[in-house]
Amino acid sequence: TLAGIMAPLWPFILAAASEILAIDTPHSGSPALYHLTKQLLQTYRKEVRPVHNWTQATTVYLDVSVHAVLDVDTQNQKLKTSIWYREVWDDEFLSWNSSMFDEIREISLPLSAIWAPDIIINEYVDIERSPDLPYVYVNSSGTIKHSKPIQVVSACNLETYAFPFDVQNCSLTFSSILHTVEDVDLAFLRSTEDITRDQKAFLNDSEWELLSVSSAYCILQNSAGDFAQIQFNVVIRRHPLIYVVSLLIPSIFLMLVDLGSFYLPPTCRARILFKTSVLVGYTVFRVNMSDEVPRSAGSTPLIGVFFTVCMAFLVLSLSKSILLVKFLYDERCSQQEQTLLCLRGDTDTDQPRMDPGTQLAGVTEAPVCQEHQAPSGTLKEVWSQLRSISSYFQTQDQVAQQELGWLALLERFDRLLFRSYLAVLGLYAITLCSLWASWSG
């Protein structure tokens, strides 16, 4: 009979059924998580994009939260930030029925054992130490969640013109390095409004403040194909109070002191000494300022431009005072030499000239004749002295008139420099106030 025939086969049938049940359902005495992981990875191929229909694109959902601004290198145009990066995608080969595995709905798998999208940051320029998280979460529907912190050193166009009231806008562009939009597409994990207003995780105790993180989706078209991109624009601004106290206010005080030197007399040598001391102060302050002001080949801070202009005014005023004192000194010396020569010349000219014969005859003259000639020689000497004195005073008047002319020209030039200096200082103060107002607004 059939029962007799099947009786010897029953042990084999039961053994095969038990093996099938061991594969499909976990044993009551064995951990369900172990059998689930073994079943998912036993035949998994991480080299293949996880879709049943190869024409269907794998959508990767991205999200970024800025945690801190670590460094802003304006000289090398680099920005170092700490961000929390999240990406989510569906893997059609990693789904299971949770009722068959003790209601396990989510497990962790090694990232190296499954397929992962090749998403990179286009502005990435340097490698920094970031914690390596080797596991991802997978739920029963095949959704994979991958989160990790990243220290990103990215290229950025940093503008320092408005320092210390500068606002920087740096972008982080995520895209697939090999897969086109037909294979791997990108999307936002959260709404753009939530991303823009999200500042909860940012550390505000640094030099920089996070204003917003705007985001946009676009498709890059090139010869290799169309690539999906998501760009996050990180907008930060500097806290300027420390620079206002240590740079701006001392620079304004130094300019005011230099401005007060114009009230000293132009021919006063103390003015030269005072301006030289102010120039030394400018130089020392400039050296100290160079360590704090950011350096950039593309733009120069406005404070540096104004400081250089004020130094140029100081050097011009100092050079003018030195040349004036030198010219007036040379003029007086030359006039004094001419006066002495004139006095000597007049004395020699007015003396009576006697030839040797007359001198010899004069020796034999009687004392009576010498008494008659004495008053005439004395009058000539007095007249000569009077003419010399008159010539001396005329020369002094000419020198005084020349000095008055130079002093009048100098006063006009001083007034021009003073007004220009005052205009630059006022423009400097107005510009700083407007930059501060725009920064705070």
Short mmCIF file of C-alpha atoms in Angstrom, two decimals:
data_model
loop_
_atom_site.label_atom_id
_atom_site.label_comp_id
_atom_site.label_asym_id
_atom_site.label_seq_id
_atom_site.Cartn_x
_atom_site.Cartn_y
_atom_site.Cartn_z
CA THR A 1 0.00 0.00 0.00
CA LEU A 2 0.91 3.71 -0.23
CA ALA A 3 1.36 3.99 3.53
CA GLY A 4 3.70 1.06 3.50
CA ILE A 5 5.68 2.54 0.69
CA MET A 6 5.92 6.02 2.33
CA ALA A 7 6.78 4.74 5.80
CA PRO A 8 10.54 4.41 5.13
CA LEU A 9 10.60 7.96 3.62
CA TRP A 10 9.04 9.81 6.55
CA PRO A 11 12.33 10.38 8.42
CA PHE A 12 13.86 12.05 5.35
CA ILE A 13 10.76 14.20 4.79
CA LEU A 14 10.81 15.39 8.39
CA ALA A 15 14.52 16.20 8.23
CA ALA A 16 14.07 18.29 5.05
CA ALA A 17 11.12 20.15 6.56
CA SER A 18 13.12 20.96 9.68
CA GLU A 19 15.96 22.36 7.56
CA ILE A 20 13.54 24.56 5.62
CA LEU A 21 12.02 25.88 8.82
CA ALA A 22 15.49 26.54 10.20
CA ILE A 23 16.23 28.78 7.23
CA ASP A 24 12.87 30.63 7.07
CA THR A 25 12.15 31.00 10.79
CA PRO A 26 14.51 31.22 13.72
CA HIS A 27 14.66 28.46 16.28
CA SER A 28 13.17 29.26 19.63
CA GLY A 29 16.50 28.59 21.27
CA SER A 30 18.60 30.60 18.72
CA PRO A 31 18.80 34.44 18.55
CA ALA A 32 16.49 35.83 15.90
CA LEU A 33 18.83 38.78 15.18
CA TYR A 34 21.66 36.47 14.21
CA HIS A 35 19.51 34.48 11.77
CA LEU A 36 18.02 37.67 10.31
CA THR A 37 21.46 39.18 9.69
CA LYS A 38 22.70 35.92 8.19
CA GLN A 39 19.70 35.66 5.90
CA LEU A 40 20.03 39.29 4.69
CA LEU A 41 23.77 39.21 3.96
CA GLN A 42 24.13 35.60 2.79
CA THR A 43 23.27 36.30 -0.83
CA TYR A 44 23.69 40.12 -0.79
CA ARG A 45 25.87 41.73 -3.48
CA LYS A 46 27.09 45.17 -2.45
CA GLU A 47 28.57 45.85 -5.90
CA VAL A 48 25.09 46.10 -7.45
CA ARG A 49 22.75 49.05 -7.01
CA PRO A 50 19.90 47.69 -4.83
CA VAL A 51 16.92 47.87 -7.19
CA HIS A 52 14.94 45.12 -8.93
CA ASN A 53 14.27 47.32 -11.93
CA TRP A 54 17.56 48.81 -13.10
CA THR A 55 15.79 51.67 -14.91
CA GLN A 56 14.48 52.97 -11.59
CA ALA A 57 16.70 55.56 -9.87
CA THR A 58 17.74 55.23 -6.26
CA THR A 59 16.72 58.38 -4.38
CA VAL A 60 19.04 59.47 -1.59
CA TYR A 61 17.60 61.90 0.96
CA LEU A 62 20.17 64.28 2.46
CA ASP A 63 20.21 66.51 5.53
CA VAL A 64 22.92 68.72 7.06
CA SER A 65 23.12 70.44 10.44
CA VAL A 66 25.96 72.87 11.11
CA HIS A 67 27.45 72.26 14.54
CA ALA A 68 30.32 74.77 14.74
CA VAL A 69 32.66 76.98 12.71
CA LEU A 70 36.14 75.79 13.63
CA ASP A 71 38.37 78.02 11.50
CA VAL A 72 38.13 80.69 8.81
CA ASP A 73 41.37 80.90 6.82
CA THR A 74 41.05 84.03 4.69
CA GLN A 75 44.61 83.86 3.41
CA ASN A 76 44.12 80.40 1.88
CA GLN A 77 40.37 80.88 1.28
CA LYS A 78 39.34 77.86 3.34
CA LEU A 79 36.52 77.28 5.81
CA LYS A 80 36.59 74.54 8.44
CA THR A 81 33.21 73.52 9.84
CA SER A 82 31.82 70.70 11.93
CA ILE A 83 28.55 69.32 10.54
CA TRP A 84 26.20 66.44 11.24
CA TYR A 85 25.47 64.64 7.98
CA ARG A 86 22.49 62.31 7.41
CA GLU A 87 21.52 60.32 4.34
CA VAL A 88 18.61 57.93 3.83
CA TRP A 89 17.88 55.59 0.92
CA ASP A 90 15.89 52.44 0.18
CA ASP A 91 17.56 49.08 -0.39
CA GLU A 92 15.13 46.67 -2.03
CA PHE A 93 17.35 43.70 -1.15
CA LEU A 94 17.34 44.33 2.62
CA SER A 95 13.67 43.95 3.58
CA TRP A 96 12.03 41.23 5.70
CA ASN A 97 8.85 40.19 7.43
CA SER A 98 9.21 41.29 11.05
CA SER A 99 6.58 38.79 12.26
CA MET A 100 8.90 35.93 11.29
CA PHE A 101 11.81 37.31 13.38
CA ASP A 102 10.39 38.10 16.80
CA GLU A 103 8.98 41.43 15.58
CA ILE A 104 12.40 42.85 14.85
CA ARG A 105 11.73 46.03 12.85
CA GLU A 106 15.19 47.64 12.77
CA ILE A 107 18.75 46.35 12.92
CA SER A 108 22.25 47.68 12.46
CA LEU A 109 24.49 46.41 9.69
CA PRO A 110 28.11 47.11 8.78
CA LEU A 111 28.35 49.89 6.22
CA SER A 112 31.15 48.04 4.48
CA ALA A 113 28.87 45.05 3.83
CA ILE A 114 26.13 46.87 1.89
CA TRP A 115 25.80 49.20 -1.07
CA ALA A 116 26.22 52.90 -0.23
CA PRO A 117 25.84 55.96 -2.47
CA ASP A 118 29.05 57.71 -3.56
CA ILE A 119 28.07 61.17 -2.30
CA ILE A 120 30.91 63.70 -1.99
CA ILE A 121 31.29 67.41 -1.20
CA ASN A 122 32.49 69.27 -4.27
CA GLU A 123 34.24 72.01 -2.25
CA TYR A 124 36.15 69.48 -0.15
CA VAL A 125 39.87 70.41 -0.17
CA ASP A 126 41.44 68.77 2.88
CA ILE A 127 41.17 65.66 5.03
CA GLU A 128 40.32 66.13 8.68
CA ARG A 129 39.84 63.69 11.52
CA SER A 130 36.20 62.66 11.86
CA PRO A 131 34.74 59.85 13.97
CA ASP A 132 34.36 56.69 11.93
CA LEU A 133 30.88 55.20 12.41
CA PRO A 134 30.97 51.79 10.73
CA TYR A 135 27.28 50.85 11.15
CA VAL A 136 23.99 51.94 9.61
CA TYR A 137 20.40 51.32 10.65
CA VAL A 138 18.11 49.23 8.39
CA ASN A 139 14.37 48.81 9.01
CA SER A 140 12.12 45.99 7.81
CA SER A 141 10.98 47.90 4.72
CA GLY A 142 14.58 48.26 3.48
CA THR A 143 15.12 51.94 4.45
CA ILE A 144 18.74 52.63 5.41
CA LYS A 145 19.69 55.53 7.71
CA HIS A 146 23.28 56.66 7.77
CA SER A 147 24.38 59.48 10.10
CA LYS A 148 27.86 60.72 10.93
CA PRO A 149 29.71 63.86 12.07
CA ILE A 150 32.14 65.38 9.58
CA GLN A 151 34.82 68.04 9.89
CA VAL A 152 34.76 69.67 6.49
CA VAL A 153 37.60 71.85 5.17
CA SER A 154 36.07 73.43 2.10
CA ALA A 155 37.07 76.11 -0.40
CA CYS A 156 35.17 79.37 0.01
CA ASN A 157 35.35 82.88 -1.45
CA LEU A 158 35.97 84.85 1.75
CA GLU A 159 35.56 88.64 1.61
CA THR A 160 37.37 90.74 4.24
CA TYR A 161 36.49 94.23 2.95
CA ALA A 162 33.99 94.92 5.76
CA PHE A 163 36.16 93.47 8.54
CA PRO A 164 35.27 93.19 11.43
CA PHE A 165 31.64 93.50 10.31
CA ASP A 166 31.98 90.88 7.59
CA VAL A 167 29.38 88.28 6.62
CA GLN A 168 30.56 85.15 4.80
CA ASN A 169 28.52 82.90 2.54
CA CYS A 170 30.08 79.49 1.90
CA SER A 171 28.49 76.62 0.03
CA LEU A 172 28.61 72.85 0.54
CA THR A 173 27.53 71.03 -2.61
CA PHE A 174 26.68 67.31 -2.37
CA SER A 175 26.55 65.16 -5.49
CA SER A 176 27.32 61.67 -6.74
CA ILE A 177 30.77 61.33 -8.17
CA LEU A 178 29.89 58.62 -10.75
CA HIS A 179 26.14 58.01 -10.91
CA THR A 180 24.00 60.23 -13.08
CA VAL A 181 20.54 61.39 -12.13
CA GLU A 182 19.06 58.38 -13.97
CA ASP A 183 20.80 56.10 -11.45
CA VAL A 184 21.09 58.13 -8.23
CA ASP A 185 18.82 61.09 -7.52
CA LEU A 186 18.99 63.43 -4.53
CA ALA A 187 16.24 64.92 -2.39
CA PHE A 188 15.81 66.79 0.90
CA LEU A 189 15.17 64.82 4.06
CA ARG A 190 13.53 67.90 5.63
CA SER A 191 11.86 70.94 4.17
CA THR A 192 14.08 73.85 3.11
CA GLU A 193 12.37 76.12 5.67
CA ASP A 194 13.26 73.78 8.52
CA ILE A 195 16.86 73.56 7.32
CA THR A 196 17.16 77.35 7.10
CA ARG A 197 15.83 77.99 10.60
CA ASP A 198 17.67 75.11 12.26
CA GLN A 199 20.25 76.64 14.63
CA LYS A 200 19.72 74.49 17.71
CA ALA A 201 22.88 72.43 17.31
CA PHE A 202 25.17 75.40 16.53
CA LEU A 203 27.68 76.51 19.16
CA ASN A 204 27.40 80.31 19.50
CA ASP A 205 30.36 80.70 21.85
CA SER A 206 32.86 80.95 18.98
CA GLU A 207 33.95 83.99 16.97
CA TRP A 208 31.29 83.35 14.34
CA GLU A 209 27.50 83.32 14.45
CA LEU A 210 25.31 81.19 12.20
CA LEU A 211 22.67 83.24 10.38
CA SER A 212 21.05 80.70 8.09
CA VAL A 213 21.59 77.57 6.01
CA SER A 214 19.73 77.91 2.74
CA SER A 215 19.48 74.95 0.37
CA ALA A 216 18.71 74.34 -3.29
CA TYR A 217 18.41 71.40 -5.66
CA CYS A 218 19.83 71.54 -9.17
CA ILE A 219 21.03 69.29 -11.99
CA LEU A 220 24.55 69.74 -13.32
CA GLN A 221 24.82 69.09 -17.03
CA ASN A 222 28.15 68.20 -18.58
CA SER A 223 29.63 65.89 -21.18
CA ALA A 224 29.55 62.89 -18.82
CA GLY A 225 25.80 63.24 -18.18
CA ASP A 226 23.36 64.94 -15.86
CA PHE A 227 24.19 64.83 -12.15
CA ALA A 228 21.88 65.72 -9.30
CA GLN A 229 23.22 68.24 -6.78
CA ILE A 230 22.07 69.67 -3.47
CA GLN A 231 23.75 72.87 -2.33
CA PHE A 232 23.71 74.14 1.25
CA ASN A 233 24.70 77.81 1.65
CA VAL A 234 26.11 78.43 5.12
CA VAL A 235 25.82 82.15 6.02
CA ILE A 236 27.89 83.23 9.04
CA ARG A 237 28.91 86.58 10.50
CA ARG A 238 31.71 87.64 12.82
CA HIS A 239 31.29 88.91 16.38
CA PRO A 240 33.00 92.33 16.08
CA LEU A 241 33.07 93.58 19.68
CA ILE A 242 36.59 92.40 20.48
CA TYR A 243 37.94 94.05 17.31
CA VAL A 244 36.04 97.28 17.97
CA VAL A 245 37.68 97.55 21.41
CA SER A 246 41.18 96.45 20.38
CA LEU A 247 41.45 97.95 16.86
CA LEU A 248 38.86 100.49 15.81
CA ILE A 249 38.67 102.70 18.91
CA PRO A 250 42.50 102.91 19.35
CA SER A 251 42.90 103.73 15.66
CA ILE A 252 40.39 106.58 15.93
CA PHE A 253 42.18 107.93 19.01
CA LEU A 254 45.53 107.82 17.20
CA MET A 255 44.05 109.70 14.24
CA LEU A 256 42.59 112.36 16.54
CA VAL A 257 46.00 112.89 18.18
CA ASP A 258 47.58 113.28 14.75
CA LEU A 259 44.81 115.69 13.81
CA GLY A 260 45.60 117.81 16.87
CA SER A 261 49.21 118.28 15.70
CA PHE A 262 47.97 120.70 13.02
CA TYR A 263 47.32 123.28 15.77
CA LEU A 264 51.06 123.58 16.46
CA PRO A 265 52.93 126.43 14.67
CA PRO A 266 54.24 125.30 11.28
CA THR A 267 57.79 126.54 11.94
CA CYS A 268 57.96 124.99 15.41
CA ARG A 269 60.49 122.21 15.60
CA ALA A 270 58.46 120.59 18.38
CA ARG A 271 55.84 119.89 15.72
CA ILE A 272 58.32 117.72 13.85
CA LEU A 273 59.16 115.83 17.03
CA PHE A 274 55.48 115.39 17.84
CA LYS A 275 54.61 114.10 14.38
CA THR A 276 57.60 111.77 14.45
CA SER A 277 56.35 110.30 17.71
CA VAL A 278 52.87 109.86 16.22
CA LEU A 279 54.42 108.14 13.18
CA VAL A 280 56.21 105.71 15.49
CA GLY A 281 52.86 105.06 17.20
CA TYR A 282 51.26 104.42 13.80
CA THR A 283 53.99 101.95 12.92
CA VAL A 284 53.73 100.02 16.18
CA PHE A 285 49.95 99.92 15.92
CA ARG A 286 50.17 98.76 12.31
CA VAL A 287 52.46 95.88 13.29
CA ASN A 288 50.10 94.80 16.06
CA MET A 289 47.12 95.18 13.78
CA SER A 290 48.63 92.96 11.08
CA ASP A 291 48.43 89.98 13.45
CA GLU A 292 44.69 90.42 13.97
CA VAL A 293 43.45 91.67 10.62
CA PRO A 294 42.77 88.80 8.19
CA ARG A 295 44.92 88.63 5.08
CA SER A 296 43.39 88.02 1.70
CA ALA A 297 44.80 88.36 -1.80
CA GLY A 298 41.40 89.18 -3.25
CA SER A 299 40.32 92.05 -0.98
CA THR A 300 41.80 94.46 1.57
CA PRO A 301 40.02 95.31 4.82
CA LEU A 302 38.55 98.79 4.87
CA ILE A 303 40.25 99.59 8.17
CA GLY A 304 43.63 98.91 6.56
CA VAL A 305 42.84 101.27 3.64
CA PHE A 306 41.84 104.14 5.96
CA PHE A 307 44.86 103.54 8.18
CA THR A 308 47.20 103.69 5.19
CA VAL A 309 45.58 106.92 3.97
CA CYS A 310 45.99 108.53 7.40
CA MET A 311 49.65 107.45 7.50
CA ALA A 312 50.12 109.04 4.07
CA PHE A 313 48.65 112.33 5.37
CA LEU A 314 50.97 112.17 8.38
CA VAL A 315 54.08 111.54 6.26
CA LEU A 316 53.09 114.33 3.85
CA SER A 317 52.58 116.82 6.68
CA LEU A 318 55.84 115.77 8.35
CA SER A 319 57.80 116.09 5.10
CA LYS A 320 56.32 119.53 4.49
CA SER A 321 57.34 120.74 7.96
CA ILE A 322 60.88 119.40 7.56
CA LEU A 323 61.34 121.02 4.14
CA LEU A 324 59.97 124.34 5.38
CA VAL A 325 62.26 124.49 8.41
CA LYS A 326 65.22 123.52 6.23
CA PHE A 327 64.38 126.19 3.61
CA LEU A 328 63.89 128.97 6.15
CA TYR A 329 67.14 128.06 7.92
CA ASP A 330 69.12 128.12 4.66
CA GLU A 331 67.48 131.42 3.67
CA ARG A 332 68.41 133.11 6.94
CA CYS A 333 71.99 131.83 6.78
CA SER A 334 72.47 133.12 3.24
CA GLN A 335 71.00 136.53 4.10
CA GLN A 336 73.23 136.88 7.14
CA GLU A 337 76.30 136.06 5.03
CA GLN A 338 75.26 138.64 2.45
CA THR A 339 74.76 141.27 5.17
CA LEU A 340 78.20 140.66 6.65
CA LEU A 341 79.79 140.85 3.24
CA CYS A 342 77.92 144.06 2.53
CA LEU A 343 79.06 145.65 5.80
CA ARG A 344 82.65 144.72 5.16
CA GLY A 345 82.48 145.95 1.60
CA ASP A 346 81.02 149.34 2.56
CA THR A 347 83.65 149.94 5.23
CA ASP A 348 86.48 149.14 2.88
CA THR A 349 84.99 151.37 0.15
CA ASP A 350 84.43 154.41 2.32
CA GLN A 351 87.95 154.51 3.75
CA PRO A 352 90.24 157.15 2.08
CA ARG A 353 92.66 155.67 -0.36
CA MET A 354 96.19 157.13 -0.28
CA ASP A 355 99.01 156.34 -2.56
CA PRO A 356 102.49 155.81 -1.16
CA GLY A 357 103.61 159.29 -2.18
CA THR A 358 100.77 160.92 -0.38
CA GLN A 359 101.40 158.78 2.69
CA LEU A 360 105.05 159.79 2.64
CA ALA A 361 104.12 163.44 2.28
CA GLY A 362 101.58 163.07 5.04
CA VAL A 363 104.32 162.13 7.41
CA THR A 364 105.96 165.50 6.91
CA GLU A 365 102.71 167.44 7.23
CA ALA A 366 102.25 169.59 10.17
CA PRO A 367 99.91 168.60 12.99
CA VAL A 368 97.72 171.53 12.07
CA CYS A 369 96.73 169.98 8.71
CA GLN A 370 95.86 166.66 10.38
CA GLU A 371 93.54 168.48 12.73
CA HIS A 372 91.67 170.05 9.76
CA GLN A 373 91.27 166.65 7.94
CA ALA A 374 90.07 164.68 10.98
CA PRO A 375 86.46 165.95 11.03
CA SER A 376 86.02 165.20 7.33
CA GLY A 377 87.12 161.54 7.72
CA THR A 378 84.91 161.05 10.77
CA LEU A 379 81.80 162.22 8.88
CA LYS A 380 82.53 159.83 6.04
CA GLU A 381 82.84 156.90 8.42
CA VAL A 382 79.55 157.81 10.11
CA TRP A 383 77.81 158.10 6.77
CA SER A 384 79.19 154.73 5.72
CA GLN A 385 77.95 153.08 8.91
CA LEU A 386 74.51 154.62 8.46
CA ARG A 387 74.29 153.28 4.92
CA SER A 388 75.37 149.82 6.11
CA ILE A 389 72.76 149.84 8.85
CA SER A 390 70.08 150.91 6.35
CA SER A 391 71.13 148.16 3.96
CA TYR A 392 71.03 145.62 6.77
CA PHE A 393 67.51 146.57 7.77
CA GLN A 394 66.36 146.50 4.15
CA THR A 395 67.79 143.00 3.83
CA GLN A 396 66.03 141.93 7.00
CA ASP A 397 62.77 143.34 5.67
CA GLN A 398 63.18 141.35 2.47
CA VAL A 399 63.87 138.18 4.43
CA ALA A 400 60.84 138.82 6.63
CA GLN A 401 58.66 139.40 3.58
CA GLN A 402 59.83 136.12 2.04
CA GLU A 403 59.20 134.29 5.29
CA LEU A 404 55.72 135.76 5.52
CA GLY A 405 55.01 134.64 1.97
CA TRP A 406 56.17 131.10 2.67
CA LEU A 407 54.27 131.02 5.94
CA ALA A 408 51.08 132.16 4.22
CA LEU A 409 51.49 129.45 1.58
CA LEU A 410 52.22 126.93 4.33
CA GLU A 411 49.13 127.93 6.29
CA ARG A 412 46.96 127.44 3.21
CA PHE A 413 48.52 124.05 2.58
CA ASP A 414 48.08 123.15 6.26
CA ARG A 415 44.41 124.10 6.13
CA LEU A 416 43.99 121.95 3.03
CA LEU A 417 45.67 118.98 4.73
CA PHE A 418 43.66 119.52 7.91
CA ARG A 419 40.35 119.60 6.05
CA SER A 420 41.28 116.57 3.97
CA TYR A 421 42.37 114.69 7.09
CA LEU A 422 39.16 115.69 8.87
CA ALA A 423 37.08 114.55 5.87
CA VAL A 424 38.85 111.17 5.79
CA LEU A 425 38.38 110.70 9.52
CA GLY A 426 34.69 111.60 9.26
CA LEU A 427 34.23 109.27 6.29
CA TYR A 428 36.00 106.54 8.25
CA ALA A 429 33.68 106.97 11.25
CA ILE A 430 30.54 107.13 9.07
CA THR A 431 31.58 104.02 7.13
CA LEU A 432 32.23 102.05 10.32
CA CYS A 433 28.87 103.12 11.77
CA SER A 434 27.03 102.15 8.56
CA LEU A 435 28.80 98.79 8.43
CA TRP A 436 27.89 98.14 12.06
CA ALA A 437 24.28 99.11 11.38
CA SER A 438 24.05 96.84 8.34
CA TRP A 439 25.72 94.03 10.32
CA SER A 440 23.27 94.31 13.20
CA GLY A 441 20.34 94.57 10.79
#
